[in-house]
Tab-separated table of C-alpha atoms and ligand atoms in Angstrom:
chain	number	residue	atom	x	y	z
Z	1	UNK	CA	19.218	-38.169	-52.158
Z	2	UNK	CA	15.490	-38.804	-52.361
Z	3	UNK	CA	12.671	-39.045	-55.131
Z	4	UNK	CA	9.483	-40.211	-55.780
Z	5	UNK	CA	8.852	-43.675	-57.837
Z	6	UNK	CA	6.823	-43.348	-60.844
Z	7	UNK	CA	6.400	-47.220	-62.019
Z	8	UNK	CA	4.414	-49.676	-60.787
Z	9	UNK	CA	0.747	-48.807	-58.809
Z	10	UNK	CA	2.818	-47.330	-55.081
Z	11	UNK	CA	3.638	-43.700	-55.095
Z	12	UNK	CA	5.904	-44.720	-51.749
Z	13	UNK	CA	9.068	-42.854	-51.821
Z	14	UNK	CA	11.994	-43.506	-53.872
Z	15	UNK	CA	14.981	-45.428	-51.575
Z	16	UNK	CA	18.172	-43.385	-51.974
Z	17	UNK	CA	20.295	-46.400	-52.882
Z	18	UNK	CA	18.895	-49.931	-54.429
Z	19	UNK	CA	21.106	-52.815	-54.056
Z	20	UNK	CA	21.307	-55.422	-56.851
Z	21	UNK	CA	22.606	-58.495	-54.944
Z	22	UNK	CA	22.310	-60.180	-51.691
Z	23	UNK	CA	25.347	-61.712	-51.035
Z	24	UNK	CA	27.725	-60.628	-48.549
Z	25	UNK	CA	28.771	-57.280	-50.584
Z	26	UNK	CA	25.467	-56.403	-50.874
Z	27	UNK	CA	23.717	-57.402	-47.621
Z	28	UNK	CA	27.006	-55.018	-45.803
Z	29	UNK	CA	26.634	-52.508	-48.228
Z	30	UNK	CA	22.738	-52.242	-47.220
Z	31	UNK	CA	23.546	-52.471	-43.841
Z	32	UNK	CA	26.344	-50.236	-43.274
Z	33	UNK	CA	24.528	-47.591	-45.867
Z	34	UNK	CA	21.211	-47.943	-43.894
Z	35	UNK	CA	22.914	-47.086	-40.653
Z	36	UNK	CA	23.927	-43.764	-42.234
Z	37	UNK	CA	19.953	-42.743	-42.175
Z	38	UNK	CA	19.687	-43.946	-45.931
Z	39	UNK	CA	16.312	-45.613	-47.247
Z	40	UNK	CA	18.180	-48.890	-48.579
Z	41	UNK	CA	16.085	-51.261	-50.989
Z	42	UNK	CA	18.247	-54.672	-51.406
Z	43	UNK	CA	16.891	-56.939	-54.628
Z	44	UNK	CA	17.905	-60.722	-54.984
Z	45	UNK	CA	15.217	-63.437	-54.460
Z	46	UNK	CA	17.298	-65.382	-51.988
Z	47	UNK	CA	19.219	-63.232	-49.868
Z	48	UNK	CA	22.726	-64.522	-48.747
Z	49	UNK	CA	21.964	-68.221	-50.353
Z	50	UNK	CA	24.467	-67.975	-53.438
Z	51	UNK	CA	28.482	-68.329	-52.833
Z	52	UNK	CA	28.701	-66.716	-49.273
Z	53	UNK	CA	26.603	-69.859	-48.061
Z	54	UNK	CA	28.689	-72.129	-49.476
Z	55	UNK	CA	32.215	-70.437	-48.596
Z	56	UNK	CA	34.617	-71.658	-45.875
Z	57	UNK	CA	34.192	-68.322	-43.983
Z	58	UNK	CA	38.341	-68.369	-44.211
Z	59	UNK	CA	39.864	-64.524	-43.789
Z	60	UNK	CA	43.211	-65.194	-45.238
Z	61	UNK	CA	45.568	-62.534	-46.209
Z	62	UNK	CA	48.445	-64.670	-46.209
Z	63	UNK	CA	46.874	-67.835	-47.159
Z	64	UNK	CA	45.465	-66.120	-50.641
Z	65	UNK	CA	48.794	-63.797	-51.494
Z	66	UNK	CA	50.251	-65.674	-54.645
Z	67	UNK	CA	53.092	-64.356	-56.829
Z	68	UNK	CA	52.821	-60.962	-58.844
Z	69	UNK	CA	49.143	-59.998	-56.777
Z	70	UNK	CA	51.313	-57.209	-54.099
Z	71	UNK	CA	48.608	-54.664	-54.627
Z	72	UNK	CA	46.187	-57.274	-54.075
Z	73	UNK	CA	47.917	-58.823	-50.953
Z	74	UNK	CA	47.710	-54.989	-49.536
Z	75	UNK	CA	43.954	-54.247	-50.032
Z	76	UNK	CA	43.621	-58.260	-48.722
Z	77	UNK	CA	45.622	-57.572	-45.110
Z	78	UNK	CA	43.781	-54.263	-45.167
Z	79	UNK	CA	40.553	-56.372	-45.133
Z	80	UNK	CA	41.571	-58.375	-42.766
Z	81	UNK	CA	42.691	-55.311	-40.111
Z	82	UNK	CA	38.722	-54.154	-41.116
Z	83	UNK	CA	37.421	-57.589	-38.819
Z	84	UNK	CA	37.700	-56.963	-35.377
Z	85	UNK	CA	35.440	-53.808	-35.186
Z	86	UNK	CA	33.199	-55.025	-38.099
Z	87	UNK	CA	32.309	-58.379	-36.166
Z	88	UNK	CA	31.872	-56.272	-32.906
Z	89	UNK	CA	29.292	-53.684	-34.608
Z	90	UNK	CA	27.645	-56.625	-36.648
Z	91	UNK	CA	26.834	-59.173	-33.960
Z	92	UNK	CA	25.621	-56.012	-31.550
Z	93	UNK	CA	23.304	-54.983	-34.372
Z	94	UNK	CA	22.004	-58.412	-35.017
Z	95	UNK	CA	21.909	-59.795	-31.474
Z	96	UNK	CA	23.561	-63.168	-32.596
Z	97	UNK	CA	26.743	-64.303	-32.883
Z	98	UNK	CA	29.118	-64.512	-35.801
Z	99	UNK	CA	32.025	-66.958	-34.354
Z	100	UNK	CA	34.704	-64.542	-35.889
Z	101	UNK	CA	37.610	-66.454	-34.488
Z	102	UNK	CA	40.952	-64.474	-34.116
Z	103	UNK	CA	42.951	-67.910	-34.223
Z	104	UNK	CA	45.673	-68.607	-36.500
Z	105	UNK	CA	46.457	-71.133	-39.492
Z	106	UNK	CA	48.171	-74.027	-40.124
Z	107	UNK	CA	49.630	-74.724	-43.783
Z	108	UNK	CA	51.036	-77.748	-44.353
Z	109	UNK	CA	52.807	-79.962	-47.370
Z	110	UNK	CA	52.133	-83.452	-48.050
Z	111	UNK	CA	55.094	-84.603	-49.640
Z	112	UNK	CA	58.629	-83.145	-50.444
Z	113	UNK	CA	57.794	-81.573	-53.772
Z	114	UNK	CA	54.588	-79.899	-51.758
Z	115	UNK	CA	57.043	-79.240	-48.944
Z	116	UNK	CA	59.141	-77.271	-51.915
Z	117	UNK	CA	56.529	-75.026	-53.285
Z	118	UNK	CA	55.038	-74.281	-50.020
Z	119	UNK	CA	58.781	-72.594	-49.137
Z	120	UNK	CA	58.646	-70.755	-52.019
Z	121	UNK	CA	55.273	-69.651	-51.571
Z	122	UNK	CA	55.976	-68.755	-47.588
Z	123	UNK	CA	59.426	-66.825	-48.850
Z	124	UNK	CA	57.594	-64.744	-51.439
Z	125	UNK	CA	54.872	-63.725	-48.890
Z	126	UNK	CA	57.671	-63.056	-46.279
Z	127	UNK	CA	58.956	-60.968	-48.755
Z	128	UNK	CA	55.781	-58.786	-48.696
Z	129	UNK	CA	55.835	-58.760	-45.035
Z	130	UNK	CA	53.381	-61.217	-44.468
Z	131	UNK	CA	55.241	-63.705	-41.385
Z	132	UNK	CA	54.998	-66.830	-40.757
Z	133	UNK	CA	56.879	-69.411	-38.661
Z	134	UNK	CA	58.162	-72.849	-40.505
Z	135	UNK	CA	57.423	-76.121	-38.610
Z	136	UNK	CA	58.670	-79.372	-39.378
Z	137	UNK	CA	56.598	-81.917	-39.272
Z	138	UNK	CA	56.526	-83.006	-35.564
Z	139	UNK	CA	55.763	-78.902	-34.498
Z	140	UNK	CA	52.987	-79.051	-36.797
Z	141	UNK	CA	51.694	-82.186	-34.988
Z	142	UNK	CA	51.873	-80.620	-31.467
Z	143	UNK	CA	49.741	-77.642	-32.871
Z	144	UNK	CA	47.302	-80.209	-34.251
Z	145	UNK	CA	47.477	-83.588	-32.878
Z	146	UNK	CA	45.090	-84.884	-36.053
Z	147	UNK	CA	47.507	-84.188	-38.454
Z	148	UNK	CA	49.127	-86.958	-40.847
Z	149	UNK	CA	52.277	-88.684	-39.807
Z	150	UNK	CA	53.348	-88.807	-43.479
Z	151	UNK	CA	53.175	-84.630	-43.775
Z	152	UNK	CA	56.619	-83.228	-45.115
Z	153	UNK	CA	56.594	-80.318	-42.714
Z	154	UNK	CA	54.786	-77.153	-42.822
Z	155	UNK	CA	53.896	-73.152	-40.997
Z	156	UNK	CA	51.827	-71.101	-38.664
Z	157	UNK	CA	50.174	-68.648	-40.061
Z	158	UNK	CA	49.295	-65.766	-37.356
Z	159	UNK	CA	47.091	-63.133	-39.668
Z	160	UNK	CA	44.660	-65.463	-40.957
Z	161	UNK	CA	41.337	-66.091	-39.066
Z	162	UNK	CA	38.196	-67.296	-40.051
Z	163	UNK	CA	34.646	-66.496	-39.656
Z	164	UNK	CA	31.058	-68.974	-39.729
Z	165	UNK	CA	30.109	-67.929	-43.178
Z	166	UNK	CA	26.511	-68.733	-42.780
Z	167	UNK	CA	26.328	-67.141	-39.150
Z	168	UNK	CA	27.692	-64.202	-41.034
Z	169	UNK	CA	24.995	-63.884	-43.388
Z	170	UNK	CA	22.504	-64.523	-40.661
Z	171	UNK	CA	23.189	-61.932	-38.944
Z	172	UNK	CA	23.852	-59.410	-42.087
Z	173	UNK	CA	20.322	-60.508	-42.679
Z	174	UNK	CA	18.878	-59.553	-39.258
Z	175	UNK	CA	20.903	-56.276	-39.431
Z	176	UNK	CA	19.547	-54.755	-42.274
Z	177	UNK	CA	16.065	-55.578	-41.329
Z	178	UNK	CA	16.952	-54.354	-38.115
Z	179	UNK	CA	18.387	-50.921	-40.315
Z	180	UNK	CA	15.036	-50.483	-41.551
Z	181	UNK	CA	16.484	-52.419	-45.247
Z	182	UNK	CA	13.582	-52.899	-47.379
Z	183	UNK	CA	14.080	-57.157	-48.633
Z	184	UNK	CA	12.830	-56.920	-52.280
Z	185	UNK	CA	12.804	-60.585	-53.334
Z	186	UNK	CA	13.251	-60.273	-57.257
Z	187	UNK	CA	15.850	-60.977	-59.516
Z	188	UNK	CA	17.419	-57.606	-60.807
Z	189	UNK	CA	17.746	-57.504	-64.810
Z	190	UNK	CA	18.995	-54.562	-65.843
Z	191	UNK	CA	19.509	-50.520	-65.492
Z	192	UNK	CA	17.827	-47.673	-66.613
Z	193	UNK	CA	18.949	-44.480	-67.529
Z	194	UNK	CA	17.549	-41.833	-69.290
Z	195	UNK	CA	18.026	-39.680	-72.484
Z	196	UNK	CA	20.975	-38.173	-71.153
Z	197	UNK	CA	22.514	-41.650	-69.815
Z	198	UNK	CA	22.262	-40.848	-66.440
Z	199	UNK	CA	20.980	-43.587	-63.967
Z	200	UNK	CA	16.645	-43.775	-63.463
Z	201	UNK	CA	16.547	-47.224	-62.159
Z	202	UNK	CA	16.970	-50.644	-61.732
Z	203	UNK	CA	14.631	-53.218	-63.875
Z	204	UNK	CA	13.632	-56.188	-61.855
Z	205	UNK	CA	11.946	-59.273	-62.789
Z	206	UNK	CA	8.714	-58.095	-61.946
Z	207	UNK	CA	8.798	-55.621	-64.608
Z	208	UNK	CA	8.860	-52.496	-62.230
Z	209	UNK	CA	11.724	-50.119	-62.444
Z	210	UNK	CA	12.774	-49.245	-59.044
Z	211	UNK	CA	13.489	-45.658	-59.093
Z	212	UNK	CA	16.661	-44.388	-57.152
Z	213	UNK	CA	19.169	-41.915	-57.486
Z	214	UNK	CA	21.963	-44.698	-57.057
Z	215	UNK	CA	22.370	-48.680	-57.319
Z	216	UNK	CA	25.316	-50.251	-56.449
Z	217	UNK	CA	25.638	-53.416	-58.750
Z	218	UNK	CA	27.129	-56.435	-56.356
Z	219	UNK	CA	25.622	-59.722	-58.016
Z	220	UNK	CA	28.638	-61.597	-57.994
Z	221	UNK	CA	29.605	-62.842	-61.157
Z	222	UNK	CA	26.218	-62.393	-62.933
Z	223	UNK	CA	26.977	-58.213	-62.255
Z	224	UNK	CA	28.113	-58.632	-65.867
Z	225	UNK	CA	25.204	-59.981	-66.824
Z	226	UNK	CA	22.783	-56.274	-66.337
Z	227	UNK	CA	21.219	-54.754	-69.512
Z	228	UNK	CA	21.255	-51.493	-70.601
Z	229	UNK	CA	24.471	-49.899	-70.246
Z	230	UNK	CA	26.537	-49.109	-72.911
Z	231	UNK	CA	29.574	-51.781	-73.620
Z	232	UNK	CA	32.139	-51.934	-71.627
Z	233	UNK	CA	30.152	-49.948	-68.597
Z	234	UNK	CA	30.653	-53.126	-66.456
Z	235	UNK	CA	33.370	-55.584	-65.612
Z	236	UNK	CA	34.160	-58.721	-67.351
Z	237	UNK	CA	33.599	-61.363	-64.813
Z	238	UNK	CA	32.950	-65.387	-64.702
Z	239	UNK	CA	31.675	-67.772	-62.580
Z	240	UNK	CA	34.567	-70.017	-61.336
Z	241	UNK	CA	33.264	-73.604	-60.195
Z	242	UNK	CA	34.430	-74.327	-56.145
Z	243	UNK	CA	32.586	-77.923	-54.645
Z	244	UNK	CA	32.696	-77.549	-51.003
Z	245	UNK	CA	32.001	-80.294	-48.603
Z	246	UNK	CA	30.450	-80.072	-44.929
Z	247	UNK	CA	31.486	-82.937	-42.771
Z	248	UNK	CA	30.596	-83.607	-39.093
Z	249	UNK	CA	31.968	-85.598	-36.305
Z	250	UNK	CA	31.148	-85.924	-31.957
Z	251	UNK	CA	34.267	-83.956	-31.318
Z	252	UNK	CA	36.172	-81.462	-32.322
Z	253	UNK	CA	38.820	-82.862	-34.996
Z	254	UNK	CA	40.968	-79.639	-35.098
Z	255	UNK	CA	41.476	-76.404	-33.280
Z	256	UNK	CA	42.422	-74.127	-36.521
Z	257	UNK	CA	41.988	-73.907	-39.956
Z	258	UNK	CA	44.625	-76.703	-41.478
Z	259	UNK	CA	45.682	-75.567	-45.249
Z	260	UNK	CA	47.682	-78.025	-47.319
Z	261	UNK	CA	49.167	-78.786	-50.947
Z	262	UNK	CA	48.822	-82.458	-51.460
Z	263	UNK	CA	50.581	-83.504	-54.905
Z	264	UNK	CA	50.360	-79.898	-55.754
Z	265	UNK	CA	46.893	-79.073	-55.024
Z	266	UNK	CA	45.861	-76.886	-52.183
Z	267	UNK	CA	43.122	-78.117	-50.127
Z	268	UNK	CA	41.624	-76.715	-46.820
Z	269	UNK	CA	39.738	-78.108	-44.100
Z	270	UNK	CA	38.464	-75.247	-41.418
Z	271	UNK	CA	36.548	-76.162	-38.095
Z	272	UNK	CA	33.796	-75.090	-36.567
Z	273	UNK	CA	32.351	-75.027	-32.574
Z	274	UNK	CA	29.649	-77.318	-33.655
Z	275	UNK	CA	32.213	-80.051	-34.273
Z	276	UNK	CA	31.915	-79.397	-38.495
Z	277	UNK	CA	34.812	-79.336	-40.488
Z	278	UNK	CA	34.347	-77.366	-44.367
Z	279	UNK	CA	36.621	-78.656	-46.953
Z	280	UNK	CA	37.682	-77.056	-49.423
Z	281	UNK	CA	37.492	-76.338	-52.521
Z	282	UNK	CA	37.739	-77.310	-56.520
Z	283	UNK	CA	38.693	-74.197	-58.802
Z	284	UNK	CA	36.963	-75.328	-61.908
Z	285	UNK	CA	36.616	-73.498	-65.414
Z	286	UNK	CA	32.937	-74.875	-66.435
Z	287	UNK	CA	30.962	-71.642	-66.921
Z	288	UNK	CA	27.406	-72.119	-64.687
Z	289	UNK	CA	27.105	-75.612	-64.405
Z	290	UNK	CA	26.123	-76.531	-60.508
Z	291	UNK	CA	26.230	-79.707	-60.268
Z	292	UNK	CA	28.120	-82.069	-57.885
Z	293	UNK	CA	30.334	-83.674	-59.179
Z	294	UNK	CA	31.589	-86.906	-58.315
Z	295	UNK	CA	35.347	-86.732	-59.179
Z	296	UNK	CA	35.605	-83.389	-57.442
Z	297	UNK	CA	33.708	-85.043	-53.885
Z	298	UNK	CA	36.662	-87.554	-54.302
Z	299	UNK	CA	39.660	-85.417	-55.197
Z	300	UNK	CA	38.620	-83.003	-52.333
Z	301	UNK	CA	38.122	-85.977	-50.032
Z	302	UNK	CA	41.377	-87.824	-51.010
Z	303	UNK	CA	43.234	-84.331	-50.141
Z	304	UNK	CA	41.338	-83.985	-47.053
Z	305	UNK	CA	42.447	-87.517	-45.496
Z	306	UNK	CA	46.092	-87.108	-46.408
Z	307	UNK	CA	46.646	-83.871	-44.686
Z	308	UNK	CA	44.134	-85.363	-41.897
Z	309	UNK	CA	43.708	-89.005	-41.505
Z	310	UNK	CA	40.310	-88.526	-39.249
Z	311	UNK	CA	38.140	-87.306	-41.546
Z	312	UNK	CA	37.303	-90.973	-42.731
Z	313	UNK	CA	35.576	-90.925	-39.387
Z	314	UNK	CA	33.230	-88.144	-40.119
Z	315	UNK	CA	29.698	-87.978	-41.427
Z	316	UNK	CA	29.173	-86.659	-45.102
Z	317	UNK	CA	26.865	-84.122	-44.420
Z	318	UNK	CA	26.242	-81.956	-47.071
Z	319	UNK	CA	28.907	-81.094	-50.917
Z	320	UNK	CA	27.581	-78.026	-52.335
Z	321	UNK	CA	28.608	-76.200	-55.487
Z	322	UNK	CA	29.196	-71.961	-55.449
Z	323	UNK	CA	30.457	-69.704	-58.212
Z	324	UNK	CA	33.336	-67.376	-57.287
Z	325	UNK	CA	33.051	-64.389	-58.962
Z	326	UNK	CA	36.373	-64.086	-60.897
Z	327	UNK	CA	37.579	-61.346	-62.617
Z	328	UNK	CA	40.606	-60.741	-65.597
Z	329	UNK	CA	43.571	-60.092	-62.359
Z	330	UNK	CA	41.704	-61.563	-59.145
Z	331	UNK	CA	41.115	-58.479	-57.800
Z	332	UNK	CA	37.311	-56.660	-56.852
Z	333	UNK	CA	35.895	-54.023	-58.992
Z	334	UNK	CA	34.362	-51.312	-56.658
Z	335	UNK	CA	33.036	-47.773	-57.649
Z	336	UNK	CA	31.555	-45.932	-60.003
Z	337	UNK	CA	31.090	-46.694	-63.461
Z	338	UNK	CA	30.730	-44.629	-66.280
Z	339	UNK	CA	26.819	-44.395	-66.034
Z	340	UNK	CA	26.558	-41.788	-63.380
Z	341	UNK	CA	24.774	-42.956	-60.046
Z	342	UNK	CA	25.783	-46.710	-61.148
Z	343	UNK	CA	28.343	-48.364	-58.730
Z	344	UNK	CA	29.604	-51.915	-58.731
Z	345	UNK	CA	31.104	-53.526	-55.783
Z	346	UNK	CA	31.870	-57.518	-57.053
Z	347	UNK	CA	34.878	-59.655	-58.815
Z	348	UNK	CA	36.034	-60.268	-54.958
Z	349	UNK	CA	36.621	-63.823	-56.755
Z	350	UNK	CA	38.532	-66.016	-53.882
Z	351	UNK	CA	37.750	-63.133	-51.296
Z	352	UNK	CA	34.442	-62.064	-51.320
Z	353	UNK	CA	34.361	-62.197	-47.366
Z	354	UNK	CA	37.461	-61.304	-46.125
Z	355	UNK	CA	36.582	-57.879	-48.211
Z	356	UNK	CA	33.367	-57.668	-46.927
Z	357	UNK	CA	33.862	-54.883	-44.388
Z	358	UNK	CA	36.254	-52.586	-46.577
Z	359	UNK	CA	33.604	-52.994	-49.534
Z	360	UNK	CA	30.611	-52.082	-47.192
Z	361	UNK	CA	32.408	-49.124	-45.679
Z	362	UNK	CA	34.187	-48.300	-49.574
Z	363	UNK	CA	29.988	-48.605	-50.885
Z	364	UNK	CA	29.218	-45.518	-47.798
Z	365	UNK	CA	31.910	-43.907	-49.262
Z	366	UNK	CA	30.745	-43.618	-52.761
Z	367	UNK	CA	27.200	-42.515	-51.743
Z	368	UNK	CA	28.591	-40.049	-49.115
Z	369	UNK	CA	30.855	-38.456	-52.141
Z	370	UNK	CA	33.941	-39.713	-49.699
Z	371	UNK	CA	37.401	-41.373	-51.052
Z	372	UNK	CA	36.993	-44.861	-50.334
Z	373	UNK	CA	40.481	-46.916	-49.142
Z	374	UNK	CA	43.301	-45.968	-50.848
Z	375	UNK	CA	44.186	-49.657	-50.929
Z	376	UNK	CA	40.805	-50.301	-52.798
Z	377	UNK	CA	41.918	-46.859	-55.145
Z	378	UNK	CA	43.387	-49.310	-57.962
Z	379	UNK	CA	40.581	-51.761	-57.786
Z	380	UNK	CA	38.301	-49.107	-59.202
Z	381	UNK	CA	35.325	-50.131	-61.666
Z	382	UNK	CA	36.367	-48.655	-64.531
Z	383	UNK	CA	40.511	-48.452	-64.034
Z	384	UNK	CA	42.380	-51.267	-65.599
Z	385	UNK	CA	41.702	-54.850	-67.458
Z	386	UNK	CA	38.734	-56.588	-67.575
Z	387	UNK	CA	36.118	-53.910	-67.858
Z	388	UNK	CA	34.738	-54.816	-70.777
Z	389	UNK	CA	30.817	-56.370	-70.990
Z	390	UNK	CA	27.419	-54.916	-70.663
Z	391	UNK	CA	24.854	-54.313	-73.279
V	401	LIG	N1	38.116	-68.528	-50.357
V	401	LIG	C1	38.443	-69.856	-50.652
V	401	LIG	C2	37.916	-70.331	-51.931
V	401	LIG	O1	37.456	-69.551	-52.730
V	401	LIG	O2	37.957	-71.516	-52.155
């Protein structure tokens, strides 16, 4: 898969694959397709900076299963088994450390009415095989001594781990350029193809058209947003609103990630070894407006201090806003699309890195001609509901 470029004032030689998008997706996509002896150009003006930068970092199969999303659930604990060897080969590649940590999760409920929908939740994921142990209240204080008195009782969670989000991307960075990545820092705009529809390029900001036999399309939420393919070429995704705060104390507050419903919203507060703690995070419907918002840095902080009196103690260091890319059922689109040599890997909406490795090693698969997961098989790009925008 080579060529020669033909826009622009460089004859240098065509990459085989160009990668719209520098999140997560894309950066292990690049990576993992670079290893493979590919010349990999990755586009987006700020590598890593959009919603994997502001994420928890939580990998949470069990945690994120929710009624009538089975085939999700599977492709989401088939993620998860995807972590161990991925961390291992990532923070060898990079030379830096990723602070994967294997530990498990607490959930808890705030009052009895939380304490009710949490058992519903827990039986419906036991009924998809996905264990966990109930506590009552007291257990789930000996786990974590900072835990509220008040709680109504709660359960360990043993499959879902957590990762440094932002150490993650670090080190994706440092890997690709390590893979010999080419770091284009433009904004990708749109596709072209030629007369007979097949793929030529992708158009960047710059006004060149980056000539490659294959781009895989993993922009998040604005993958919907690329010109020049014929309607309905692309999923139908939006940008759902998350605030996330970053607090900080002199000790470690906790020793896992702590989930909760308080008055029926779920909340989540995960630690980190530098003494952090991320809270988490508003689900809001407002299209691409970024700013914080004050009502959201006081529902989310109001949750927070129920399920864990100490965080009044902390310093407010940082409330951020990202844009989950969500799609029509939850789940990730990844493959091809109709426009041959066009791929999209995006839509991971609430999961975007807990799928990171199985996307990355799906995105080798589609340039290598391979089948990719057959737990990824019905999350295909051009299979079900909500394909259905580009112009
Ligand atoms: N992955 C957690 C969230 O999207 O808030």
């Amino acid at each position: 898969m080579a060529g020669t470029e033909t826009s622009g004032s460089t004859a240098a030689v065509a990459p085989d694959v160009v990668v719209a998008g520098g999140g997560v997706i894309g950066l292990a996509g690049a990576w993992m397709l670079a290893r493979t002896g590919r010349r990999v150009q990755l586009v987006d003006p700020e590598p890593g900076r959009g919603a994997a930068w502001v994420a928890a970092g939580m990998l949470a199969p069990a945690n994120e299963a929710h009624f009538g999303e089975e085939d999700l659930t599977r492709l989401l604990v088939a993620g998860a088994a995807r972590w161990p060897p991925f961390a291992a080969a990532l923070e060898e590649a990079a030379g830096r450390a990723i602070d994967y940590e294997p530990s498990n999760t607490v959930v808890v409920a705030a009052d009895r009415s939380d304490r009710a929908a949490l058992d519903q939740l827990l039986e419906f994921r036991r009924s998809i095989g996905l264990e966990s142990r109930r506590l009552g209240a007291s257990e789930c204080r000996r786990l974590e001594p900072a835990l509220s008195p008040a709680l109504s009782g709660g359960a360990e969670v043993p499959g879902d781990h957590q990762v440094d989000n932002r150490a993650l991307v670090a080190a994706l960075l440092d890997a690709c350029v390590a893979a010999g990545v080419e770091l284009v820092p433009r904004r990708a705009l749109g596709v072209e193809t030629d007369g007979t529809g097949a793929l030529r390029g992708l158009r960047t900001d710059d006004g060149e058209v980056r000539r490659t036999p294959m781009v895989v399309a993993a922009m998040g939420w604005r993958t919907s947003t690329l010109t020049g393919v014929p309607p309905g070429t692309l999923p139908a995704l939006r940008p759902v609103k998350g605030h996330v705060l970053r607090l900080r104390g002199h000790e470690r507050l906790l020793g896992r990630t702590v989930r909760g419903l308080v008055r029926g919203r779920a909340c989540y507060l995960v630690p980190r070894r530098d003494h952090s703690v991320v809270v988490g995070a508003t689900m809001e419907e407002m299209g691409e407006d970024a700013r914080v918002q004050a009502g959201a840095v006081h529902t989310l902080l109001d949750n927070a201090r129920a399920l864990v009196p100490g965080v009044d103690e902390l310093e407010l260091v940082e409330c951020s806003v990202g844009f989950r890319p969500g799609s029509a059922d939850n789940g990730p689109h990844v493959g091809w699309t109709g426009v041959p040599g066009l791929a999209v890997a995006t839509g991971h909406f609430r999961n975007g890195i807990l799928l990171t490795p199985i996307t990355a090693e799906a995105i080798v698969a589609l340039a290598s001609g391979a089948e990719v997961a057959p737990e990824l098989r019905r999350f295909g790009a051009g299979s079900r509901a909500g394909v259905g925008s580009g112009s």
